[in-house]
Short mmCIF file of N, CA and C in Angstrom, two decimals:
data_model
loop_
_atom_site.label_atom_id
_atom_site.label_comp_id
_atom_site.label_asym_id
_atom_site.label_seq_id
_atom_site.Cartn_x
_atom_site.Cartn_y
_atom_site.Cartn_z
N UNK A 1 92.20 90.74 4.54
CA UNK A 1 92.52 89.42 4.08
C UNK A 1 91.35 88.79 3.35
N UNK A 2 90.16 89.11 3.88
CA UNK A 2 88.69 88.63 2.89
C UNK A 2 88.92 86.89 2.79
N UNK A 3 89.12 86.83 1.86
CA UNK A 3 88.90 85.35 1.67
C UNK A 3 89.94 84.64 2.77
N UNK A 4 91.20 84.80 2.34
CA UNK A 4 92.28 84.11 3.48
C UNK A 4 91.33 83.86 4.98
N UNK A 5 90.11 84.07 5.27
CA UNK A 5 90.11 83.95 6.76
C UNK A 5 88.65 83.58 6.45
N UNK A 6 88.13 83.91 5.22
CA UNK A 6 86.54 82.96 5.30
C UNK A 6 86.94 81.31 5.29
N UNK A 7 85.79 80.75 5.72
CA UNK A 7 85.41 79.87 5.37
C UNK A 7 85.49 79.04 4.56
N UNK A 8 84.76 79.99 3.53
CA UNK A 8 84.44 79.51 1.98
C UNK A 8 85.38 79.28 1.12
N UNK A 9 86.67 80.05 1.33
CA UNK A 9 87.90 80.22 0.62
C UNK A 9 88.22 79.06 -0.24
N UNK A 10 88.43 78.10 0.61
CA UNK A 10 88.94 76.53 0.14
C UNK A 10 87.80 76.04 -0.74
N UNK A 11 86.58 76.00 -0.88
CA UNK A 11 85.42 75.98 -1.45
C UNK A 11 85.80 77.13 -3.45
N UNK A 12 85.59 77.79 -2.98
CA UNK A 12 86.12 78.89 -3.96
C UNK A 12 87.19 78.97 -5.00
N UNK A 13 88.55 78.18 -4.02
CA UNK A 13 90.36 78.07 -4.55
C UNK A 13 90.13 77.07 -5.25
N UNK A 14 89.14 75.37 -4.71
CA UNK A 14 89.39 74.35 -5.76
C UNK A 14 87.98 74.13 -6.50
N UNK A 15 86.82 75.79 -6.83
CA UNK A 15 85.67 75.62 -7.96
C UNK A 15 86.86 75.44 -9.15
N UNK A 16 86.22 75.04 -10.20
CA UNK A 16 86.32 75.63 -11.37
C UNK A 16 86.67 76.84 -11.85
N UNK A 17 87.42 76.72 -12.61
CA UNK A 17 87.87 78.53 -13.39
C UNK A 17 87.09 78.93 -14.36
N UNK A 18 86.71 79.87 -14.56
CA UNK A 18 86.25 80.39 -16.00
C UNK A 18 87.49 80.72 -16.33
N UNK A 19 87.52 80.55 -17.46
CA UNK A 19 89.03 81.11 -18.19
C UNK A 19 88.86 82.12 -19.08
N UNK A 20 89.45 83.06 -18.77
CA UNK A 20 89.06 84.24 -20.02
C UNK A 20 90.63 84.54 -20.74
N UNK A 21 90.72 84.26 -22.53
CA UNK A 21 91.79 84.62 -22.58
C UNK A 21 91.97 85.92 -23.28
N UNK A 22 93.01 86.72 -23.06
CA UNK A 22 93.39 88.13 -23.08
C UNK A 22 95.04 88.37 -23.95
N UNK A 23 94.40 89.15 -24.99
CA UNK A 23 95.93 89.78 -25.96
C UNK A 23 96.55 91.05 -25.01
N UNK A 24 97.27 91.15 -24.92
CA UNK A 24 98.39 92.44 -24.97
C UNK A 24 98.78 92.58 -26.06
N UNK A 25 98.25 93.50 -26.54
CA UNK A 25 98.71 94.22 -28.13
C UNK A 25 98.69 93.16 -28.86
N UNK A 26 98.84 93.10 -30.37
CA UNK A 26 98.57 92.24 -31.36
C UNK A 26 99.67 92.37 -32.45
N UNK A 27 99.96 91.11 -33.11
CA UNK A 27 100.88 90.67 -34.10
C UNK A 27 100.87 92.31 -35.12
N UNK A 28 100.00 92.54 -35.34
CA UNK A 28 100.44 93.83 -36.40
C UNK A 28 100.88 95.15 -35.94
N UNK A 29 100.90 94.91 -34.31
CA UNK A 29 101.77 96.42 -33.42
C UNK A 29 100.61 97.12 -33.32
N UNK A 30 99.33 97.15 -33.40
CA UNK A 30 98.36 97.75 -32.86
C UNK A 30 98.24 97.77 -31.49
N UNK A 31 98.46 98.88 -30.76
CA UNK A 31 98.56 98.56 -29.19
C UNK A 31 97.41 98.79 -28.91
N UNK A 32 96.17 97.45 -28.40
CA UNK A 32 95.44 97.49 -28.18
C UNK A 32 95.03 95.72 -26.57
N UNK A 33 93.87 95.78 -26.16
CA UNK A 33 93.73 94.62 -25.49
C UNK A 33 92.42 94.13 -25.84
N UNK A 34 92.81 92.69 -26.28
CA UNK A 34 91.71 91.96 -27.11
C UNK A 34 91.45 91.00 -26.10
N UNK A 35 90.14 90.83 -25.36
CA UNK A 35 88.72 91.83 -25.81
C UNK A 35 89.53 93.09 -24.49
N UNK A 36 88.59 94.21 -24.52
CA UNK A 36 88.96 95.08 -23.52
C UNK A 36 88.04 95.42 -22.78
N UNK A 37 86.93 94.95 -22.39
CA UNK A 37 86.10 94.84 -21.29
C UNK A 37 85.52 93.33 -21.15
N UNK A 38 85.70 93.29 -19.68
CA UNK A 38 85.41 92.42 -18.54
C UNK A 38 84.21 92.27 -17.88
N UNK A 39 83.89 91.35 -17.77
CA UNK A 39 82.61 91.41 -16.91
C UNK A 39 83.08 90.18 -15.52
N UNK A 40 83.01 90.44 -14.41
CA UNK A 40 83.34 88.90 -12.90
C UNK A 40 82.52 89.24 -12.20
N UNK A 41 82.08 87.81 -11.50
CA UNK A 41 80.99 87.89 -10.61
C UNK A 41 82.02 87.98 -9.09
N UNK A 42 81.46 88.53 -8.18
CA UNK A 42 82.27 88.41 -7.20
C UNK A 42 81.41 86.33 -6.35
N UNK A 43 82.65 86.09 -6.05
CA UNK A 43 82.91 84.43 -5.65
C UNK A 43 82.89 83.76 -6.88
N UNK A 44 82.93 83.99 -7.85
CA UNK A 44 83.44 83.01 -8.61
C UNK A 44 85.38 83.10 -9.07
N UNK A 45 85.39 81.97 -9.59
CA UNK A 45 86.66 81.63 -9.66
C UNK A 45 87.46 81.86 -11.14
N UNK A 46 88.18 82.97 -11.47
CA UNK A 46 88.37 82.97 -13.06
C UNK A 46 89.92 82.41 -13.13
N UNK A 47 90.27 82.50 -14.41
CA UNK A 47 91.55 82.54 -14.60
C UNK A 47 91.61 83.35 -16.17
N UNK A 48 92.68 84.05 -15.76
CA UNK A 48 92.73 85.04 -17.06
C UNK A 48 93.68 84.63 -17.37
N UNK A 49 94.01 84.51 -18.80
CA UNK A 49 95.60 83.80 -19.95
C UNK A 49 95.96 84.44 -20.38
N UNK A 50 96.91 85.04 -20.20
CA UNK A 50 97.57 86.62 -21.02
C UNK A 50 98.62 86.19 -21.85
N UNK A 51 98.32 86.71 -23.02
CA UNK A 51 99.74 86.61 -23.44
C UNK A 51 99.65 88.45 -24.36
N UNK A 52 101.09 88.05 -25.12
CA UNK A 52 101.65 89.06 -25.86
C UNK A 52 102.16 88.73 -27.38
N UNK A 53 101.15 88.96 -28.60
CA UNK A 53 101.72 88.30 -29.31
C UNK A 53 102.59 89.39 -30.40
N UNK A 54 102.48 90.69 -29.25
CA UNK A 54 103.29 91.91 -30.21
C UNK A 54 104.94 91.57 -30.32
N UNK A 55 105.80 92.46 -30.52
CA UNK A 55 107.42 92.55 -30.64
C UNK A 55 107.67 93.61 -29.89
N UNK A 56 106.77 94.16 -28.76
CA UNK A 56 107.38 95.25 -27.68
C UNK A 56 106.44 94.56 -26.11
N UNK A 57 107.33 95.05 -25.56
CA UNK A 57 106.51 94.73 -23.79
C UNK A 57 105.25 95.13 -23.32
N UNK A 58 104.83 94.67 -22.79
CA UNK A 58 102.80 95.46 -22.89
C UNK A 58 102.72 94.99 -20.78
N UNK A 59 101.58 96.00 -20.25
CA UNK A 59 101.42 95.96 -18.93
C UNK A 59 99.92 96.06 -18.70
N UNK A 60 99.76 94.62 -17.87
CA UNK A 60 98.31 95.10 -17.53
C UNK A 60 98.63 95.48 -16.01
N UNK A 61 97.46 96.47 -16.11
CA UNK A 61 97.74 97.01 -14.99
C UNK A 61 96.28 97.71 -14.65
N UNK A 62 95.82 97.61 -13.28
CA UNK A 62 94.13 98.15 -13.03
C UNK A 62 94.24 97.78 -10.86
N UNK A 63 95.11 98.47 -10.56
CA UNK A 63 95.53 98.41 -9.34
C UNK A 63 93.91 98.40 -8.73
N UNK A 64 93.26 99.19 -8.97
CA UNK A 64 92.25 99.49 -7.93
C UNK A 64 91.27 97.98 -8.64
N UNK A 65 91.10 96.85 -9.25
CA UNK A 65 90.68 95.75 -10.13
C UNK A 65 91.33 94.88 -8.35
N UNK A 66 92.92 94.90 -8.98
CA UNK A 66 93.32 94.29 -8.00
C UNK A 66 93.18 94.16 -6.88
N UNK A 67 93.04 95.20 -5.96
CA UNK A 67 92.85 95.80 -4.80
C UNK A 67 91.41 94.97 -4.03
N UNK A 68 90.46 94.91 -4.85
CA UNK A 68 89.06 94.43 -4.88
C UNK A 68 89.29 92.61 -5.40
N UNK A 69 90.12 92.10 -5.40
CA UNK A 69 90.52 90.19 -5.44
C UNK A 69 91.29 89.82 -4.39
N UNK A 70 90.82 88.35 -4.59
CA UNK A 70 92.01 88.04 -4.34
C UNK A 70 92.65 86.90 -4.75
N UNK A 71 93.85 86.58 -4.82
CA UNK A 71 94.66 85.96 -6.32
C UNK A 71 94.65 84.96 -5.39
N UNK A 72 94.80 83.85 -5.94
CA UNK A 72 95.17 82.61 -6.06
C UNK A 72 96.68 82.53 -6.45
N UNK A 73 96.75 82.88 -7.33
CA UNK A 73 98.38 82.31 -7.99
C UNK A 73 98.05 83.27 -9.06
N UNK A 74 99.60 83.48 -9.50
CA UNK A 74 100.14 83.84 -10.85
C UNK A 74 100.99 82.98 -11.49
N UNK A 75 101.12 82.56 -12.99
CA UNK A 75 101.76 81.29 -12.94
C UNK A 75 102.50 81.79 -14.81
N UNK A 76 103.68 81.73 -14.39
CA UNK A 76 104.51 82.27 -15.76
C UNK A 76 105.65 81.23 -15.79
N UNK A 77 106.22 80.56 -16.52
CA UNK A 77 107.62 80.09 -17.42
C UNK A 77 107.39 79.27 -16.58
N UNK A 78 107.02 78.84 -15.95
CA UNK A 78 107.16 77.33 -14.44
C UNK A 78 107.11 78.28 -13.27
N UNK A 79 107.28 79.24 -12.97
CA UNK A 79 107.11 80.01 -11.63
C UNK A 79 105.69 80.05 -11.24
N UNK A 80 105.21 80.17 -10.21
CA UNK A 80 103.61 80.53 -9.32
C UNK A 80 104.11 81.67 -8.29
N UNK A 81 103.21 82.48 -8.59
CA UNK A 81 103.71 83.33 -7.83
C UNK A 81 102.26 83.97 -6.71
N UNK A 82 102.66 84.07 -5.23
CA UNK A 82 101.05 83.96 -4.61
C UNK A 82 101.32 85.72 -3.87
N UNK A 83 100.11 85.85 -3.38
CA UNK A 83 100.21 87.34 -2.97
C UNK A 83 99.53 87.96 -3.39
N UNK A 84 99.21 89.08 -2.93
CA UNK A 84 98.36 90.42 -3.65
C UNK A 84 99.75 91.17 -5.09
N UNK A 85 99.15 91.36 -6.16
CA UNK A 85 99.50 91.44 -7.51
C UNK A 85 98.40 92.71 -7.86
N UNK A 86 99.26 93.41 -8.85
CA UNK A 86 98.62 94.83 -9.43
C UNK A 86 99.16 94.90 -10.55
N UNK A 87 100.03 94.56 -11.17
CA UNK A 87 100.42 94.86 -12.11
C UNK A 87 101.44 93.35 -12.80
N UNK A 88 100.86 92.98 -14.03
CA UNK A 88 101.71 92.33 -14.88
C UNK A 88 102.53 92.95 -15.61
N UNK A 89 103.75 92.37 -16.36
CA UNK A 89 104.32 92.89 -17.64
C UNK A 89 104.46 91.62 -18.09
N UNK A 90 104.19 91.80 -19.66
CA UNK A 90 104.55 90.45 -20.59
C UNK A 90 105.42 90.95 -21.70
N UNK A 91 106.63 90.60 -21.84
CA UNK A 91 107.78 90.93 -22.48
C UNK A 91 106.63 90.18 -24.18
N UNK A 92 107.43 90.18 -25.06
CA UNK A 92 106.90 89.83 -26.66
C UNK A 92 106.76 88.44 -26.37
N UNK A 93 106.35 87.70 -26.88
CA UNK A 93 106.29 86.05 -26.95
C UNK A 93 106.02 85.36 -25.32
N UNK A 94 105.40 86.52 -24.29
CA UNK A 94 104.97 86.19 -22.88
C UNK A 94 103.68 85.60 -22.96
N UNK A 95 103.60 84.72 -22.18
CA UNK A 95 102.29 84.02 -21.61
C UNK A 95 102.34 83.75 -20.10
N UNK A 96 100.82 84.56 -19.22
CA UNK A 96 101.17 84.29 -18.02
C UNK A 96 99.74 83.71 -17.56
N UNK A 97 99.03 83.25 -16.67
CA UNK A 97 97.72 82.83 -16.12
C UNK A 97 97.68 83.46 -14.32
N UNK A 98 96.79 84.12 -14.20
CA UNK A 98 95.92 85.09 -13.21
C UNK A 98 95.09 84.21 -12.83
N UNK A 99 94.79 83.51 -11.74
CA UNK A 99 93.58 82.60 -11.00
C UNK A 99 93.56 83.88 -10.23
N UNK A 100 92.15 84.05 -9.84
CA UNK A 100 91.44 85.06 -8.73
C UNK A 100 90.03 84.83 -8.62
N UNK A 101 89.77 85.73 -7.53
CA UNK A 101 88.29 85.41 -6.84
C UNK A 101 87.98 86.68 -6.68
N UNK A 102 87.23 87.80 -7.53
CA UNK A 102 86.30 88.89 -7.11
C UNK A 102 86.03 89.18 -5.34
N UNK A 103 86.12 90.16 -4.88
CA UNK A 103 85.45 90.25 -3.82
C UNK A 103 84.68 91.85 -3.60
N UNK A 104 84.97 92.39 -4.36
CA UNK A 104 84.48 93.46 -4.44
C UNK A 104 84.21 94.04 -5.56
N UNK A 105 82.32 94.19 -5.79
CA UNK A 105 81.60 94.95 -6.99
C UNK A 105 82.25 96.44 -7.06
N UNK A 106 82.54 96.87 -8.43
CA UNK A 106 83.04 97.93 -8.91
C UNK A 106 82.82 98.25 -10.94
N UNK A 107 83.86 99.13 -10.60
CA UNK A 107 84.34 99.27 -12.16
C UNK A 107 85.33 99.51 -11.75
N UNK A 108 86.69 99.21 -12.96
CA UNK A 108 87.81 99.28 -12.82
C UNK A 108 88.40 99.65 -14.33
N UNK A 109 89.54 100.38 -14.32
CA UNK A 109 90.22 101.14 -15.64
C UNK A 109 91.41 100.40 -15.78
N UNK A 110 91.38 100.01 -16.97
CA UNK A 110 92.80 98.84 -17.47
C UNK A 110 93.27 99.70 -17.85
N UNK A 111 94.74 99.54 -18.24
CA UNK A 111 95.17 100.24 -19.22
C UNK A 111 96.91 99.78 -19.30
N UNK A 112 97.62 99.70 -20.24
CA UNK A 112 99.45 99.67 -20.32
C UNK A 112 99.71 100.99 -19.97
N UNK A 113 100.63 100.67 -19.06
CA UNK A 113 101.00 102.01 -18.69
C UNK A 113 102.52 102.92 -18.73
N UNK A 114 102.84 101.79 -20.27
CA UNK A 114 103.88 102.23 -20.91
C UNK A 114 103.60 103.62 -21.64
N UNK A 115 104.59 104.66 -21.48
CA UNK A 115 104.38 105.87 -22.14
C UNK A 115 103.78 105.91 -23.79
N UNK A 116 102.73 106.45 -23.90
CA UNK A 116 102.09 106.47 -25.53
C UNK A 116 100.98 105.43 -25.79
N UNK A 117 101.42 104.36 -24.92
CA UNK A 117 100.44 102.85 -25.31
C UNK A 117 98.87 103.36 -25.02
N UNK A 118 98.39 103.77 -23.69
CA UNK A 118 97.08 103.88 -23.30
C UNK A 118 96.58 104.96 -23.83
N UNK A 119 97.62 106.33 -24.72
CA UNK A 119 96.89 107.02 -25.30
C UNK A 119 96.84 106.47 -26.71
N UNK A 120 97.18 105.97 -26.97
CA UNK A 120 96.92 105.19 -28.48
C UNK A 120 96.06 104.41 -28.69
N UNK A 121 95.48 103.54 -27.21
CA UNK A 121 94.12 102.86 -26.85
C UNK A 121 94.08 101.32 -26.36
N UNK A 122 95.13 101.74 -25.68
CA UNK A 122 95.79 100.20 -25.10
C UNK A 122 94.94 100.27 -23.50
N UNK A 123 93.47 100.67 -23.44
CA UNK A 123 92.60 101.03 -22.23
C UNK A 123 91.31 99.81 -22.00
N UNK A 124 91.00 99.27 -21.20
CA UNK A 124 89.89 98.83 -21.53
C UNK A 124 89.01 99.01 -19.85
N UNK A 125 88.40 98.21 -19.35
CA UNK A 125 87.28 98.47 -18.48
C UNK A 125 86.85 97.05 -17.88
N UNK A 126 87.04 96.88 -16.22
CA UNK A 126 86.51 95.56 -16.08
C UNK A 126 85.33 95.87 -15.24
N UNK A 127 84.57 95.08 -14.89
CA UNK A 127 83.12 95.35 -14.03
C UNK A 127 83.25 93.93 -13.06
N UNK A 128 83.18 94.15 -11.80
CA UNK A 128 82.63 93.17 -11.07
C UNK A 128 81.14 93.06 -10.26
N UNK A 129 80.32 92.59 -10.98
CA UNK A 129 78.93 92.44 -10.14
C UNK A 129 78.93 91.71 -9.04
N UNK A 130 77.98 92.19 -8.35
CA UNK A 130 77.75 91.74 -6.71
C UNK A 130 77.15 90.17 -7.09
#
């Protein structure tokens, strides 16, 4: 549970976000993720803005990223959605927001894990420092 049972949690849930915002693929069908490496400190507070501004469905996805947070909320069309999360999909014209809190230093492998996308270079790389 990590945070759910520290202390600090509530301290952490209402810091400040860094906001980092993030493409799924791009208007000209280049399946790519703009930017595609990450850098999070573990205890700080981000929020990542995803959208999709391609004409096909795009997936972030970095289970073992996930595995090592823990989310705050997911927040799409008016829905919030709370829980441990591994995987987004953003249909074409999607926008969703990721609040989380690092808890574990690593490296982690992004990638869509729609057939063809991640070998075409839809991959990127997040880092969480201690």
């Amino acid at each position: 549970m990590g945070w759910l049972g520290w202390g600090g949690m509530a301290i952490a849930a209402s810091a400040p976000a860094e906001t980092v915002l993030v493409h799924l693929g791009a208007a000209d069908g280049q399946l790519v993720f703009q930017p595609n490496q990450f850098d999070f400190t573990t205890g700080q507070r981000y929020k990542l803005v995803l959208d999709n501004p391609s004409d096909q469905k795009h997936y972030f996805t970095a289970k073992d990223f996930a595995d090592g947070i823990w989310t705050q909320k997911v927040e799409a069309a008016g829905v919030e959605v709370k829980g441990a999360i591994h995987e987004l999909e953003l249909k074409p014209g999607a926008r969703a927001e990721w609040v989380f809190v690092p808890q574990r230093p690593g490296q982690y492998d992004l990638r869509c894990t729609i057939p063809g996308h991640a070998e075409a270079g839809m991959t990127g790389q997040i880092t969480i420092q201690g």
